[in-house]
Amino acid sequence: MKIVIVGGVAGGMSAATRLRRLMEDAAIIVFEQGPYVSFANCGLPYFVSGEIKQRTQLLVQTPASLQARFNLDVRPNSTVTKILPAQRQLVVQTPTGAHTETYDKLILAPGAKPFMPAITGLAAAENVFSLRSIPDLDQIMAALKQPVQQVVVVGAGFIGLEMAENLRQRGLAVTVVEQAPHVLPPLDEEMAAFVQNELQRHGVKVITGQSVVRFAQQGKQLKLADGRQLATDLTLLAVGIRPNSDLAAAAGIKLGLRGGIIVDENYQTSAANIYAVGDAILVKQQLTGEPALISLASPANRQGRQVADVIAGQPRQNRGSISTAIVRTFSLTAAATGLSERAVRQAKLPFAVVHVSGNDHASYYPGATELTLKLIFEPQTGRIYGAQGVGTNGVDKRIDVLATAIKGQLTIFDLPELELTYAPPFGVAKDPVNMLGYVALNVSEGVSRTVQWHELPAQLQAGKVLLDVRTAAEVQAGHFQQAVHIPLNELRQRLSELDPNQAYIVSCHSGLRSYIAERLLRQNGFQVENLDGAYALYQTVRPQAIVKN
Amino acid sequence: MKIVIVGGVAGGMSAATRLRRLMEDAAIIVFEQGPYVSFANCGLPYFVSGEIKQRTQLLVQTPASLQARFNLDVRPNSTVTKILPAQRQLVVQTPTGAHTETYDKLILAPGAKPFMPAITGLAAAENVFSLRSIPDLDQIMAALKQPVQQVVVVGAGFIGLEMAENLRQRGLAVTVVEQAPHVLPPLDEEMAAFVQNELQRHGVKVITGQSVVRFAQQGKQLKLADGRQLATDLTLLAVGIRPNSDLAAAAGIKLGLRGGIIVDENYQTSAANIYAVGDAILVKQQLTGEPALISLASPANRQGRQVADVIAGQPRQNRGSISTAIVRTFSLTAAATGLSERAVRQAKLPFAVVHVSGNDHASYYPGATELTLKLIFEPQTGRIYGAQGVGTNGVDKRIDVLATAIKGQLTIFDLPELELTYAPPFGVAKDPVNMLGYVALNVSEGVSRTVQWHELPAQLQAGKVLLDVRTAAEVQAGHFQQAVHIPLNELRQRLSELDPNQAYIVSCHSGLRSYIAERLLRQNGFQVENLDGAYALYQTVRPQAIVKN
């Protein structure tokens, strides 16, 4: 059998190597339009700062190593320009000319390309780059050898933030411009606020809710929708990616949402003997059942392996993806899995939200740091829609546990049951993930009634009173503009200071003590709700509403 | 309602605080026989080395703080000496005398006590300690103020190893004596071997398969079963714990396996109105359905909270535990969840084993370290029995993911589907947990046939030949005593050097390249199996069988 693969990075190369392990006698040809195969796509930003020191570290495999180990015929600099499905042929353009290649089975793994918005002046700009490949990186590194002082990163998604960090680590003045109302749009506003603060703490200027409308002066000046002008020596465009599906479309293969290639559960496209995997295909978002473009290395690798099994006669089903992602921004990690609150709201699903703060490991053991987790769930069934986390350490672990829980269709009722590794250097006896379950249970069962951070202003406006139960020292350091203050440990003795006819919202630092206060007050006949996430969350997302001393 | 709780640490105090949140008007009394409640049990070893600096850091709550916040009547130094279930009364001994207390509901959370083996001379030894409480710690710290140079730790379980590390960090000469054939008996031999090597690398002397048969010279000398004598200035006994169930037994409450208190799924003991939680109770080992003693902080805390819910009228079921544990030994982390291979073997369950080595994060990003995972599973159904991990970084995360997978009854077929956080500082696109799934699938589906490390000598004896496919440089640095050597990348060209009538076992460093070789050879008609875990595992567990240069 002769199998041809278009695209030699994650999905394509996983397919090629698995095929060889299953079909020693097959002829396997991999066409890659770029000069490199199997390169470390996700490592590119870290070369910009020098954190990854050697360019060769990014080149995981070469055609020669793949030939020696897997007997693969890997051809870089080879662009497939046309597919003729009826003839099972394709046309390949190489630096020395074009030729025709036949196939028995064809796997399309063309990946995605950076989206280039239609902005006036972009074509004439010489200092605007995107980052997706080694040649992209080489261009940026060459540009950085010129005198560069100020750079603009357009787009504050994962790649945009990684580039902002790495450019800043080079000592450059970095401005990030994001069209969405907050950085890191896959996360919700209050969780992304931690990241925005971290960027600013490290001297990165952040502009949100603004789009770039024009490049002027050959790209040295950039105009925003509100009329602001930014000077820039180098601009990185990281405003999303699009499936590389033109080739498939031209061959009559069916495309769907935003040009993604439609495949069935066995990666079969609408054309016989043609399969597709990776960033270019539409997959089922497992939580909604809707088609989605999920451009991540991990699903691409799995798909590549699975399509090889399918072709080798070992049936596999693409069950879809939930989408899990993580980004480090200076000292802060932010990660998400499943659906965001915004996505759940748009899908009009019934949902509740809880936030939990906790330590990454036992507080009495040196080096403990705080992390904040968010859970979005269906309060009746306990079904988990998604989770997000921010913090210095241990965020990856908690989101991985929650991603596993979602994949396994565990509910909030199962989270307290999870038996996670605990010794003082590694965790806490009630892990933040367990706590997330306990808090969600309390909300689901009506033991606790919460107010979300974004609901607070309207609720206070409507006449509710905020009761802060932190210690005097904590209040002294920073506090809400208007709140009654009774420390939790004095609350039972000072109930007479509260008005039985007044509705209260209680808050502490993270929401744990205020929950105790909520229970105490409700059982004493007060009308009371707990501010979910409490002061710590509120001061992060609405710092202007806080009085700091 | 008047609720009395016996025991004021993990399970007891979780019950007390949850009860208060649910029942503001209940009278809640907590009797604790020791002088402290809610102390950081798991932190005690780290105070010995000074890693935890302040003794007060270990005291999480005090009776006064619990009174102020939770209106709890917490009475330390109060030993309940007798329960009269028919009268709903108990007798309490305090430093000032004995008195009787009534209850409506009684929760027993007495925990466990160190097992003291009947060794000749132990009673006369003045320098033998165990570690379970703050007073135990105080005694050890006082003893360490005397001139102490050499110490012996008897028992290489979790506490024994933590104490060995922390005593060594104080600069003492430490010997560990373990009765089982290897350290860390909850893990299997080859995984525990990594820990044993780490101990020895840090100058800890390790004696396994030996028990202490006598203390002589007031404990200054210790005799082993094989006649060896060890001099010791201080000895720590950490040979396991036993449920503190004498009080319950005297009250006629039914006990089971090794004296554990029998409770139903709602924590109800055999006596009306008496409940029990924590280390003293028998729980269902979820993977076997058998009763088990699982002495861990995390289940104890959950049980305490659940029994409070039961008493408050919110029904909860104890679903049982799978048991997850972790220990740091110097730079190495070792962790386990579910059943060990030994336990699965004893239970006569059908099983297969795979080992996978991988990096904790992308190899091209600075600071990547290797970790080794083991999976024990049922090859037909894919049911996961247990997992173990060792390595410098990221072991806690992988075992947590696998513990979640086991709790969620995910199978090996689900592990490749897990979408875990991936960015170069945090993980790899094919996470070691995904790889564990892929390798288990290969074994389950017959794509790969493996030989386990302990089977190798007999297989070679029977005439099979070991084929090492590592590079010449790797072989040069260290190799099996007898093996044919053909680097993987040359194998396809050098097939003629192999004997078509000879059965081969292939090995590389970790088993990944040798799996590729296995597939290559089998498809070329050779009889071949892959050495699971390969050279890296074998040299760890059987270093004497390896030639090092």
Short mmCIF file of N, CA and C in Angstrom, two decimals, chain A residues 302 319 404, chain B residues 354 375 377 382 384 401-402 405-406 410-420 431-438 440-441:
data_model
loop_
_atom_site.label_atom_id
_atom_site.label_comp_id
_atom_site.label_asym_id
_atom_site.label_seq_id
_atom_site.Cartn_x
_atom_site.Cartn_y
_atom_site.Cartn_z
N ARG A 302 -2.88 12.58 18.89
CA ARG A 302 -3.75 11.42 19.06
C ARG A 302 -4.46 11.07 17.75
N ARG A 319 -13.42 10.48 19.45
CA ARG A 319 -14.53 10.79 20.36
C ARG A 319 -14.74 12.29 20.52
N THR A 404 -9.40 15.36 33.52
CA THR A 404 -9.64 13.92 33.60
C THR A 404 -11.04 13.64 34.13
N VAL B 354 2.59 -2.42 32.48
CA VAL B 354 3.49 -1.69 31.57
C VAL B 354 4.22 -0.60 32.35
N LEU B 375 1.80 0.96 35.26
CA LEU B 375 0.36 0.78 35.26
C LEU B 375 0.05 -0.71 35.38
N PHE B 377 -3.13 -3.33 35.07
CA PHE B 377 -4.47 -3.28 34.49
C PHE B 377 -4.92 -4.66 34.05
N GLY B 382 -9.48 -3.67 30.12
CA GLY B 382 -8.78 -2.41 30.24
C GLY B 382 -8.94 -1.74 31.59
N ILE B 384 -8.32 -0.41 35.13
CA ILE B 384 -7.06 -0.02 35.77
C ILE B 384 -7.10 -0.40 37.24
N VAL B 401 -3.71 12.33 38.30
CA VAL B 401 -4.53 12.09 37.10
C VAL B 401 -4.98 10.63 37.07
N LEU B 402 -4.06 9.73 37.37
CA LEU B 402 -4.40 8.31 37.33
C LEU B 402 -5.33 7.93 38.47
N ALA B 405 -8.61 8.94 37.28
CA ALA B 405 -9.07 7.99 36.26
C ALA B 405 -9.61 6.72 36.91
N ILE B 406 -8.91 6.23 37.94
CA ILE B 406 -9.37 5.01 38.61
C ILE B 406 -10.70 5.27 39.32
N LEU B 410 -12.30 4.95 34.56
CA LEU B 410 -11.76 5.01 33.20
C LEU B 410 -10.91 3.76 32.97
N THR B 411 -10.77 3.39 31.71
CA THR B 411 -9.96 2.22 31.36
C THR B 411 -8.71 2.66 30.62
N ILE B 412 -7.88 1.68 30.29
CA ILE B 412 -6.68 2.01 29.50
C ILE B 412 -7.06 2.63 28.16
N PHE B 413 -8.24 2.30 27.67
CA PHE B 413 -8.67 2.85 26.37
C PHE B 413 -8.99 4.35 26.48
N ASP B 414 -9.21 4.82 27.68
CA ASP B 414 -9.49 6.24 27.89
C ASP B 414 -8.22 7.07 28.09
N LEU B 415 -7.13 6.44 28.54
CA LEU B 415 -5.94 7.23 28.88
C LEU B 415 -5.38 8.03 27.71
N PRO B 416 -5.36 7.46 26.48
CA PRO B 416 -4.86 8.29 25.37
C PRO B 416 -5.77 9.49 25.09
N GLU B 417 -7.02 9.39 25.50
CA GLU B 417 -7.99 10.45 25.23
C GLU B 417 -7.84 11.64 26.19
N LEU B 418 -7.13 11.45 27.28
CA LEU B 418 -7.05 12.53 28.27
C LEU B 418 -6.38 13.74 27.65
N GLU B 419 -7.01 14.88 27.80
CA GLU B 419 -6.45 16.13 27.28
C GLU B 419 -5.86 16.90 28.44
N LEU B 420 -4.56 16.76 28.61
CA LEU B 420 -3.88 17.35 29.75
C LEU B 420 -3.19 18.64 29.32
N ASP B 431 1.62 13.18 26.84
CA ASP B 431 1.98 13.09 28.25
C ASP B 431 2.32 11.64 28.61
N PRO B 432 3.22 11.44 29.59
CA PRO B 432 3.50 10.08 30.05
C PRO B 432 2.23 9.29 30.40
N VAL B 433 1.19 9.98 30.86
CA VAL B 433 -0.06 9.28 31.15
C VAL B 433 -0.73 8.81 29.85
N ASN B 434 -0.71 9.66 28.82
CA ASN B 434 -1.22 9.22 27.51
C ASN B 434 -0.40 8.03 27.01
N MET B 435 0.91 8.14 27.16
CA MET B 435 1.81 7.08 26.69
C MET B 435 1.52 5.75 27.39
N LEU B 436 1.26 5.86 28.70
CA LEU B 436 0.91 4.67 29.48
C LEU B 436 -0.31 4.00 28.83
N GLY B 437 -1.27 4.80 28.40
CA GLY B 437 -2.45 4.27 27.74
C GLY B 437 -2.11 3.63 26.40
N TYR B 438 -1.28 4.32 25.61
CA TYR B 438 -0.90 3.77 24.31
C TYR B 438 -0.17 2.44 24.46
N ALA B 440 -0.26 0.38 27.04
CA ALA B 440 -1.19 -0.64 27.56
C ALA B 440 -2.10 -1.15 26.43
N LEU B 441 -2.53 -0.25 25.56
CA LEU B 441 -3.34 -0.65 24.40
C LEU B 441 -2.58 -1.62 23.51
#
